[in-house]
């Protein structure tokens, strides 16, 4: 129990409290504006309650996601990179769903997701890992040209 409390204390010590305070302030202001619109009859009470729950879940998710060691996760690009591409390719199967004239959603039965968002995260993590792996070689012309051609195509 002591180790868990020590770990939690260490985790909360390294949180960017200013960013968290800004997010909480924006969420509170959003709820205040919705309450004002509710008093004017433009917004239903259910919408405000949904927003409060969504804000609480968002802050909780941010705290949980903040625990993920992205440096360790980026080393496994060879696992999630191809999986993200496969999810993107599944759009052209019967699992692909068109919304507003755009084939961008994947219906997994229980949930629909946008695989392009997963692919963006996979690309960012894998590119960061590869650039970090190059280190000082990044300043040499062949590696620099390869990086610039990658960044221009994306």
Coordinates of N, CA, C and O in Angstrom, one line a residue:
X1 N 0.8 -1.2 0.0 CA 0.0 0.0 0.0 C 0.9 1.3 0.0 O 0.5 2.2 -0.7
X2 N 2.0 1.2 0.7 CA 2.9 2.3 0.8 C 3.5 2.6 -0.6 O 3.6 3.8 -0.9
X3 N 3.8 1.6 -1.3 CA 4.4 1.8 -2.6 C 3.4 2.4 -3.6 O 3.8 3.2 -4.4
X4 N 2.1 2.0 -3.5 CA 1.1 2.6 -4.4 C 0.9 4.1 -4.0 O 0.8 4.9 -4.9
X5 N 0.8 4.4 -2.7 CA 0.7 5.8 -2.3 C 1.9 6.6 -2.8 O 1.8 7.8 -3.2
X6 N 3.1 6.0 -2.6 CA 4.3 6.7 -3.1 C 4.3 7.0 -4.6 O 4.6 8.0 -5.1
X7 N 3.9 5.9 -5.3 CA 3.8 6.1 -6.8 C 2.7 7.2 -7.2 O 3.0 8.0 -8.0
X8 N 1.6 7.1 -6.5 CA 0.6 8.2 -6.8 C 1.1 9.6 -6.4 O 0.8 10.5 -7.2
X9 N 1.7 9.7 -5.3 CA 2.3 11.0 -4.9 C 3.3 11.5 -5.9 O 3.3 12.7 -6.3
X10 N 4.1 10.6 -6.4 CA 5.1 10.9 -7.4 C 4.4 11.3 -8.7 O 4.8 12.3 -9.4
X11 N 3.4 10.6 -9.1 CA 2.6 10.9 -10.3 C 2.0 12.3 -10.2 O 2.1 13.1 -11.2
X12 N 1.3 12.5 -9.1 CA 0.6 13.8 -9.0 C 1.6 15.0 -8.8 O 1.3 16.1 -9.1
X13 N 2.8 14.7 -8.4 CA 3.8 15.7 -8.3 C 4.3 16.2 -9.7 O 4.7 17.3 -9.8
X14 N 4.2 15.3 -10.7 CA 4.7 15.6 -12.0 C 3.6 16.1 -13.0 O 3.9 16.2 -14.2
X15 N 2.4 16.3 -12.5 CA 1.4 16.7 -13.4 C 1.6 18.2 -13.7 O 2.0 19.0 -12.9
X16 N 1.2 18.5 -14.9 CA 1.3 19.9 -15.3 C 0.0 20.6 -14.8 O -1.1 20.6 -15.4
X17 N 0.1 21.1 -13.6 CA -1.1 21.6 -12.9 C -1.7 22.9 -13.6 O -2.9 23.1 -13.5
X18 N -0.8 23.7 -14.2 CA -1.3 24.8 -14.9 C -2.2 24.4 -16.1 O -3.3 24.9 -16.3
X19 N -1.8 23.4 -16.8 CA -2.6 22.9 -18.0 C -3.9 22.3 -17.5 O -4.9 22.5 -18.0
X20 N -3.8 21.5 -16.4 CA -5.0 20.9 -15.8 C -6.0 22.0 -15.3 O -7.2 21.9 -15.5
X21 N -5.5 23.1 -14.7 CA -6.3 24.2 -14.2 C -6.9 24.9 -15.4 O -8.1 25.3 -15.3
X22 N -6.2 25.1 -16.5 CA -6.8 25.7 -17.7 C -7.9 24.9 -18.2 O -9.0 25.4 -18.6
X23 N -7.7 23.6 -18.3 CA -8.7 22.6 -18.8 C -10.0 22.7 -17.9 O -11.1 22.7 -18.4
X24 N -9.8 22.6 -16.6 CA -10.9 22.7 -15.7 C -11.6 24.0 -15.8 O -12.9 24.1 -15.7
X25 N -10.9 25.1 -16.0 CA -11.5 26.4 -16.1 C -12.4 26.5 -17.4 O -13.5 27.1 -17.4
X26 N -11.8 26.0 -18.5 CA -12.6 26.0 -19.7 C -13.8 25.2 -19.6 O -14.9 25.5 -20.1
X27 N -13.7 24.0 -19.0 CA -14.9 23.1 -18.8 C -15.9 23.8 -17.9 O -17.1 23.8 -18.2
X28 N -15.5 24.5 -16.8 CA -16.4 25.2 -15.9 C -17.1 26.3 -16.7 O -18.3 26.6 -16.5
X29 N -16.3 27.1 -17.5 CA -16.9 28.1 -18.3 C -17.9 27.6 -19.3 O -19.0 28.2 -19.5
X30 N -17.6 26.5 -19.9 CA -18.5 25.8 -20.8 C -19.9 25.5 -20.1 O -20.9 25.7 -20.7
X31 N -19.8 24.9 -19.0 CA -21.0 24.5 -18.2 C -21.7 25.8 -17.8 O -23.0 25.8 -17.8
X32 N -21.0 26.8 -17.4 CA -21.7 28.1 -17.1 C -22.4 28.7 -18.3 O -23.6 29.1 -18.2
X33 N -21.8 28.6 -19.5 CA -22.5 29.1 -20.7 C -23.7 28.3 -21.0 O -24.8 28.8 -21.4
X34 N -23.6 27.0 -20.9 CA -24.7 26.1 -21.1 C -25.9 26.4 -20.1 O -27.1 26.4 -20.5
X35 N -25.5 26.6 -18.9 CA -26.5 27.0 -17.9 C -27.2 28.3 -18.2 O -28.5 28.4 -18.1
X36 N -26.5 29.2 -18.7 CA -27.1 30.5 -19.1 C -28.0 30.3 -20.3 O -29.1 30.8 -20.3
X37 N -27.6 29.5 -21.3 CA -28.5 29.2 -22.4 C -29.7 28.4 -22.0 O -30.7 28.5 -22.6
X38 N -29.5 27.6 -20.9 CA -30.7 26.8 -20.4 C -31.7 27.8 -19.8 O -32.9 27.6 -20.0
X39 N -31.2 28.8 -19.1 CA -32.1 29.8 -18.5 C -32.9 30.5 -19.6 O -34.0 31.0 -19.4
X40 N -32.3 30.7 -20.7 CA -32.9 31.4 -21.9 C -33.8 30.5 -22.7 O -34.5 30.9 -23.6
X41 N -33.7 29.2 -22.4 CA -34.5 28.2 -23.1 C -33.9 27.6 -24.4 O -34.6 27.0 -25.2
X42 N -32.6 27.8 -24.6 CA -32.0 27.3 -25.8 C -31.4 25.9 -25.6 O -31.2 25.2 -26.6
X43 N -31.1 25.5 -24.4 CA -30.5 24.3 -24.1 C -31.3 23.5 -23.0 O -31.8 24.1 -22.1
X44 N -31.4 22.2 -23.2 CA -32.1 21.4 -22.2 C -31.2 21.0 -21.1 O -29.9 21.0 -21.2
X45 N -31.8 20.7 -19.9 CA -31.0 20.4 -18.7 C -30.2 19.1 -19.0 O -29.1 18.9 -18.4
X46 N -30.8 18.2 -19.8 CA -30.0 16.9 -20.1 C -28.7 17.2 -20.8 O -27.7 16.5 -20.5
X47 N -28.7 18.2 -21.6 CA -27.4 18.6 -22.3 C -26.4 19.0 -21.3 O -25.2 18.7 -21.5
X48 N -26.8 19.8 -20.3 CA -25.8 20.3 -19.3 C -25.3 19.1 -18.5 O -24.1 19.0 -18.2
X49 N -26.2 18.2 -18.1 CA -25.8 17.0 -17.3 C -24.8 16.2 -18.1 O -23.8 15.7 -17.6
X50 N -25.1 16.0 -19.4 CA -24.2 15.2 -20.3 C -22.9 15.9 -20.4 O -21.8 15.2 -20.3
X51 N -22.8 17.2 -20.5 CA -21.6 17.9 -20.5 C -20.8 17.8 -19.3 O -19.5 17.7 -19.3
X52 N -21.4 17.9 -18.1 CA -20.7 17.7 -16.8 C -20.1 16.3 -16.8 O -18.9 16.2 -16.4
X53 N -20.8 15.3 -17.1 CA -20.3 13.9 -17.1 C -19.1 13.8 -18.1 O -18.1 13.2 -17.8
X54 N -19.3 14.4 -19.3 CA -18.2 14.3 -20.3 C -17.0 15.0 -19.9 O -15.9 14.6 -20.1
X55 N -17.1 16.2 -19.2 CA -16.0 16.9 -18.7 C -15.3 16.1 -17.6 O -14.0 16.0 -17.6
X56 N -16.0 15.5 -16.7 CA -15.4 14.6 -15.6 C -14.7 13.4 -16.2 O -13.6 13.1 -15.8
X57 N -15.3 12.8 -17.2 CA -14.7 11.6 -17.9 C -13.5 12.1 -18.6 O -12.4 11.3 -18.7
X58 N -13.5 13.2 -19.3 CA -12.4 13.7 -20.0 C -11.2 14.0 -19.1 O -10.0 13.7 -19.4
X59 N -11.4 14.6 -18.0 CA -10.3 14.9 -17.0 C -9.8 13.6 -16.5 O -8.6 13.4 -16.4
X60 N -10.7 12.7 -16.1 CA -10.2 11.3 -15.7 C -9.4 10.6 -16.7 O -8.4 10.0 -16.4
X61 N -9.9 10.7 -18.0 CA -9.1 10.0 -19.0 C -7.8 10.7 -19.2 O -6.8 10.0 -19.5
X62 N -7.7 12.0 -19.1 CA -6.4 12.7 -19.3 C -5.5 12.3 -18.2 O -4.3 12.1 -18.4
X63 N -5.9 12.1 -16.9 CA -5.1 11.6 -15.9 C -4.6 10.2 -16.1 O -3.4 9.9 -15.8
X64 N -5.5 9.4 -16.6 CA -5.1 8.0 -16.9 C -4.1 7.9 -18.1 O -3.1 7.2 -18.0
X65 N -4.4 8.6 -19.2 CA -3.6 8.6 -20.3 C -2.2 9.2 -20.0 O -1.2 8.8 -20.5
X66 N -2.2 10.2 -19.0 CA -0.9 10.8 -18.6 C 0.0 9.8 -18.0 O 1.2 10.0 -17.8
X67 N -0.5 8.6 -17.5 CA 0.3 7.6 -16.9 C 1.0 6.7 -17.9 O 2.0 6.0 -17.6
X68 N 0.6 6.8 -19.2 CA 1.2 6.0 -20.2 C 2.6 6.5 -20.5 O 2.8 7.7 -20.8
X69 N 3.6 5.6 -20.5 CA 5.0 6.0 -20.9 C 5.1 5.9 -22.4 O 5.3 4.9 -23.0
X70 N 4.9 7.1 -23.1 CA 4.9 7.2 -24.5 C 6.3 6.8 -25.1 O 6.3 6.4 -26.2
X71 N 7.3 7.0 -24.4 CA 8.7 6.6 -24.9 C 8.8 5.1 -25.0 O 9.3 4.6 -26.0
X72 N 8.3 4.4 -24.1 CA 8.3 2.9 -24.2 C 7.3 2.5 -25.2 O 7.6 1.6 -26.0
X73 N 6.2 3.1 -25.3 CA 5.1 2.8 -26.3 C 5.7 3.0 -27.7 O 5.4 2.2 -28.6
X74 N 6.4 4.0 -27.9 CA 6.9 4.4 -29.3 C 7.9 3.3 -29.8 O 8.0 3.1 -31.0
X75 N 8.5 2.5 -28.9 CA 9.4 1.5 -29.4 C 8.7 0.3 -30.1 O 9.3 -0.4 -30.8
X76 N 7.4 0.2 -29.9 CA 6.6 -0.9 -30.5 C 5.9 -0.5 -31.7 O 4.8 -1.0 -32.0
X77 N 6.5 0.4 -32.5 CA 5.9 0.9 -33.7 C 5.5 -0.2 -34.7 O 4.6 -0.1 -35.4
X78 N 6.4 -1.2 -34.7 CA 6.2 -2.3 -35.6 C 4.9 -3.1 -35.3 O 4.5 -3.9 -36.2
X79 N 4.3 -2.9 -34.1 CA 3.1 -3.7 -33.8 C 1.9 -2.8 -34.1 O 1.0 -3.2 -34.9
X80 N 1.8 -1.6 -33.6 CA 0.6 -0.8 -33.8 C 0.6 0.0 -35.1 O -0.4 0.3 -35.6
X81 N 1.8 0.1 -35.8 CA 1.8 0.8 -37.1 C 1.0 -0.1 -38.1 O 0.0 0.4 -38.8
X82 N 1.4 -1.3 -38.3 CA 0.6 -2.2 -39.3 C -0.9 -2.4 -38.9 O -1.7 -2.4 -39.7
X83 N -1.1 -2.5 -37.5 CA -2.5 -2.6 -37.1 C -3.3 -1.4 -37.5 O -4.5 -1.5 -37.9
X84 N -2.7 -0.2 -37.3 CA -3.4 1.0 -37.7 C -3.7 1.1 -39.2 O -4.8 1.5 -39.7
X85 N -2.8 0.6 -40.0 CA -2.9 0.6 -41.5 C -4.0 -0.4 -41.8 O -4.9 -0.2 -42.7
X86 N -4.0 -1.6 -41.2 CA -5.1 -2.6 -41.4 C -6.4 -2.1 -41.1 O -7.4 -2.3 -41.8
X87 N -6.6 -1.4 -39.9 CA -7.8 -0.7 -39.6 C -8.3 0.3 -40.7 O -9.5 0.3 -41.0
X88 N -7.3 1.0 -41.2 CA -7.7 2.0 -42.2 C -8.1 1.2 -43.5 O -9.1 1.7 -44.2
X89 N -7.5 0.1 -43.8 CA -7.9 -0.6 -45.0 C -9.2 -1.3 -44.9 O -9.9 -1.6 -45.8
X90 N -9.6 -1.6 -43.6 CA -10.9 -2.2 -43.4 C -12.1 -1.3 -43.7 O -13.2 -1.7 -43.8
X91 N -11.8 0.0 -44.0 CA -12.9 0.9 -44.4 C -13.5 0.4 -45.8 O -14.6 0.7 -46.0
X92 N -12.7 -0.2 -46.6 CA -13.2 -0.6 -47.9 C -13.8 -2.0 -47.9 O -13.9 -2.7 -48.9
X93 N -14.2 -2.5 -46.7 CA -14.9 -3.7 -46.5 C -16.3 -3.4 -46.1 O -16.6 -2.2 -45.9
X94 N -17.2 -4.3 -45.9 CA -18.5 -4.0 -45.4 C -18.5 -3.4 -44.0 O -19.6 -2.8 -43.6
X95 N -17.4 -3.4 -43.3 CA -17.4 -2.7 -42.0 C -17.3 -1.2 -42.1 O -17.6 -0.5 -41.2
X96 N -16.9 -0.7 -43.3 CA -16.8 0.8 -43.5 C -18.2 1.4 -43.5 O -19.1 0.9 -44.1
X97 N -18.3 2.6 -42.9 CA -19.6 3.3 -42.8 C -19.4 4.7 -43.4 O -18.4 5.4 -43.0
X98 N -20.3 5.1 -44.2 CA -20.3 6.4 -44.8 C -21.2 7.4 -43.9 O -22.3 7.1 -43.7
X99 N -20.6 8.5 -43.5 CA -21.4 9.5 -42.8 C -21.1 10.8 -43.5 O -19.9 11.2 -43.7
X100 N -22.1 11.6 -43.8 CA -22.0 12.9 -44.5 C -21.2 12.8 -45.8 O -20.4 13.6 -46.1
X101 N -21.4 11.6 -46.5 CA -20.7 11.5 -47.8 C -19.3 11.1 -47.7 O -18.6 11.1 -48.7
X102 N -18.8 10.8 -46.5 CA -17.4 10.5 -46.3 C -17.2 9.1 -45.7 O -17.7 8.8 -44.6
X103 N -16.5 8.2 -46.4 CA -16.2 6.9 -45.9 C -15.0 7.0 -44.9 O -13.9 6.9 -45.3
X104 N -15.3 7.2 -43.6 CA -14.3 7.4 -42.6 C -14.5 6.7 -41.3 O -13.7 6.8 -40.4
X105 N -15.6 6.0 -41.2 CA -15.9 5.3 -39.9 C -15.9 3.8 -40.1 O -16.3 3.3 -41.1
X106 N -15.5 3.1 -39.1 CA -15.4 1.7 -39.1 C -16.4 1.2 -38.0 O -16.3 1.5 -36.8
X107 N -17.4 0.4 -38.4 CA -18.4 -0.2 -37.5 C -17.9 -1.5 -37.0 O -17.9 -2.5 -37.7
X108 N -17.6 -1.5 -35.7 CA -17.1 -2.7 -35.1 C -18.2 -3.4 -34.3 O -17.9 -4.3 -33.5
X109 N -19.4 -3.1 -34.5 CA -20.6 -3.7 -33.9 C -21.0 -3.0 -32.6 O -22.0 -2.4 -32.5
X110 N -20.1 -2.9 -31.6 CA -20.3 -2.3 -30.4 C -20.1 -0.8 -30.5 O -20.8 0.0 -29.9
X111 N -19.1 -0.4 -31.3 CA -18.7 1.0 -31.3 C -18.2 1.3 -32.8 O -17.8 0.4 -33.5
X112 N -18.4 2.5 -33.2 CA -17.8 2.9 -34.5 C -16.6 3.8 -34.2 O -16.7 4.7 -33.3
X113 N -15.5 3.6 -34.9 CA -14.3 4.4 -34.7 C -13.9 5.0 -36.0 O -14.3 4.5 -37.1
X114 N -13.0 6.0 -35.9 CA -12.4 6.6 -37.1 C -10.9 6.1 -37.1 O -10.1 6.6 -36.3
X115 N -10.6 5.1 -38.0 CA -9.3 4.6 -37.9 C -8.2 5.6 -38.3 O -7.0 5.4 -38.0
X116 N -8.5 6.6 -39.0 CA -7.6 7.6 -39.4 C -7.0 8.3 -38.2 O -5.8 8.7 -38.2
X117 N -7.8 8.5 -37.1 CA -7.2 9.1 -35.9 C -6.2 8.1 -35.2 O -5.2 8.6 -34.7
X118 N -6.5 6.9 -35.3 CA -5.5 5.9 -34.7 C -4.2 5.9 -35.5 O -3.1 5.8 -35.0
X119 N -4.4 6.0 -36.9 CA -3.3 6.0 -37.8 C -2.4 7.3 -37.5 O -1.2 7.2 -37.6
X120 N -3.1 8.4 -37.3 CA -2.3 9.6 -37.0 C -1.4 9.5 -35.7 O -0.3 9.8 -35.7
X121 N -2.0 8.9 -34.7 CA -1.2 8.7 -33.5 C -0.1 7.7 -33.7 O 1.0 7.9 -33.2
X122 N -0.4 6.6 -34.4 CA 0.7 5.6 -34.7 C 1.8 6.3 -35.5 O 3.0 6.0 -35.3
X123 N 1.4 7.1 -36.5 CA 2.5 7.8 -37.3 C 3.3 8.7 -36.5 O 4.5 8.8 -36.6
X124 N 2.7 9.5 -35.6 CA 3.4 10.5 -34.8 C 4.4 9.7 -33.8 O 5.6 10.1 -33.7
X125 N 3.9 8.7 -33.2 CA 4.8 7.9 -32.3 C 5.9 7.2 -33.0 O 7.1 7.3 -32.6
X126 N 5.6 6.6 -34.2 CA 6.7 5.9 -34.9 C 7.7 6.9 -35.5 O 8.9 6.6 -35.5
X127 N 7.2 8.0 -36.0 CA 8.2 9.0 -36.6 C 9.0 9.6 -35.5 O 10.3 9.7 -35.7
X128 N 8.5 9.9 -34.3 CA 9.3 10.4 -33.2 C 10.3 9.4 -32.8 O 11.5 9.7 -32.5
X129 N 9.9 8.1 -32.8 CA 10.9 7.1 -32.4 C 12.0 7.0 -33.4 O 13.2 6.9 -33.0
X130 N 11.7 7.0 -34.7 CA 12.7 6.9 -35.7 C 13.6 8.1 -35.7 O 14.9 7.9 -35.8
X131 N 13.1 9.3 -35.5 CA 14.0 10.5 -35.4 C 14.8 10.4 -34.2 O 16.0 10.8 -34.3
X132 N 14.3 10.0 -33.1 CA 15.1 9.9 -31.8 C 16.2 8.8 -32.0 O 17.3 9.0 -31.5
X133 N 15.9 7.8 -32.8 CA 16.8 6.7 -33.0 C 18.0 7.2 -33.9 O 19.1 6.8 -33.7
X134 N 17.7 8.1 -34.8 CA 18.8 8.6 -35.7 C 19.7 9.5 -34.9 O 20.9 9.5 -35.2
X135 N 19.2 10.2 -33.9 CA 20.1 11.1 -33.1 C 20.9 12.1 -33.9 O 20.3 12.9 -34.7
X136 N 22.2 12.0 -33.8 CA 23.1 13.0 -34.5 C 23.1 12.7 -36.0 O 23.5 13.6 -36.7
X137 N 22.8 11.5 -36.4 CA 22.8 11.3 -37.8 C 21.7 12.1 -38.6 O 21.8 12.2 -39.8
X138 N 20.8 12.6 -37.8 CA 19.7 13.4 -38.4 C 20.3 14.6 -39.2 O 19.7 15.1 -40.1
X139 N 21.4 15.1 -38.7 CA 22.0 16.3 -39.4 C 22.7 15.9 -40.7 O 23.2 16.8 -41.4
X140 N 22.9 14.6 -41.0 CA 23.6 14.3 -42.2 C 22.6 14.4 -43.4 O 21.4 14.2 -43.2
X141 N 23.1 14.7 -44.6 CA 22.2 15.0 -45.7 C 21.3 13.8 -46.1 O 20.1 14.1 -46.3
X142 N 21.7 12.6 -46.2 CA 20.8 11.5 -46.6 C 19.6 11.4 -45.6 O 18.4 11.2 -46.0
X143 N 19.9 11.4 -44.3 CA 18.8 11.3 -43.3 C 17.9 12.5 -43.3 O 16.7 12.4 -43.2
X144 N 18.5 13.7 -43.5 CA 17.7 14.9 -43.5 C 16.8 14.9 -44.7 O 15.6 15.3 -44.6
X145 N 17.3 14.5 -45.9 CA 16.5 14.5 -47.1 C 15.3 13.5 -47.0 O 14.2 13.8 -47.4
X146 N 15.6 12.3 -46.4 CA 14.6 11.3 -46.2 C 13.5 11.9 -45.2 O 12.3 11.7 -45.5
X147 N 13.9 12.6 -44.2 CA 12.9 13.2 -43.3 C 12.1 14.3 -43.9 O 10.9 14.3 -43.8
X148 N 12.8 15.1 -44.7 CA 12.0 16.2 -45.3 C 11.1 15.7 -46.4 O 10.0 16.2 -46.5
X149 N 11.4 14.6 -47.1 CA 10.5 14.1 -48.1 C 9.3 13.5 -47.3 O 8.2 13.5 -47.8
X150 N 9.5 12.8 -46.2 CA 8.4 12.3 -45.4 C 7.5 13.4 -44.9 O 6.3 13.3 -44.9
X151 N 8.1 14.5 -44.4 CA 7.3 15.5 -43.8 C 6.5 16.3 -44.9 O 5.4 16.8 -44.6
X152 N 7.0 16.4 -46.0 CA 6.3 17.1 -47.1 C 5.1 16.2 -47.7 O 4.1 16.8 -48.1
X153 N 5.3 14.9 -47.6 CA 4.2 14.1 -48.2 C 3.1 14.0 -47.2 O 2.0 13.6 -47.6
X154 N 3.3 14.2 -45.9 CA 2.2 14.1 -44.9 C 1.6 15.4 -44.6 O 0.6 15.9 -44.5

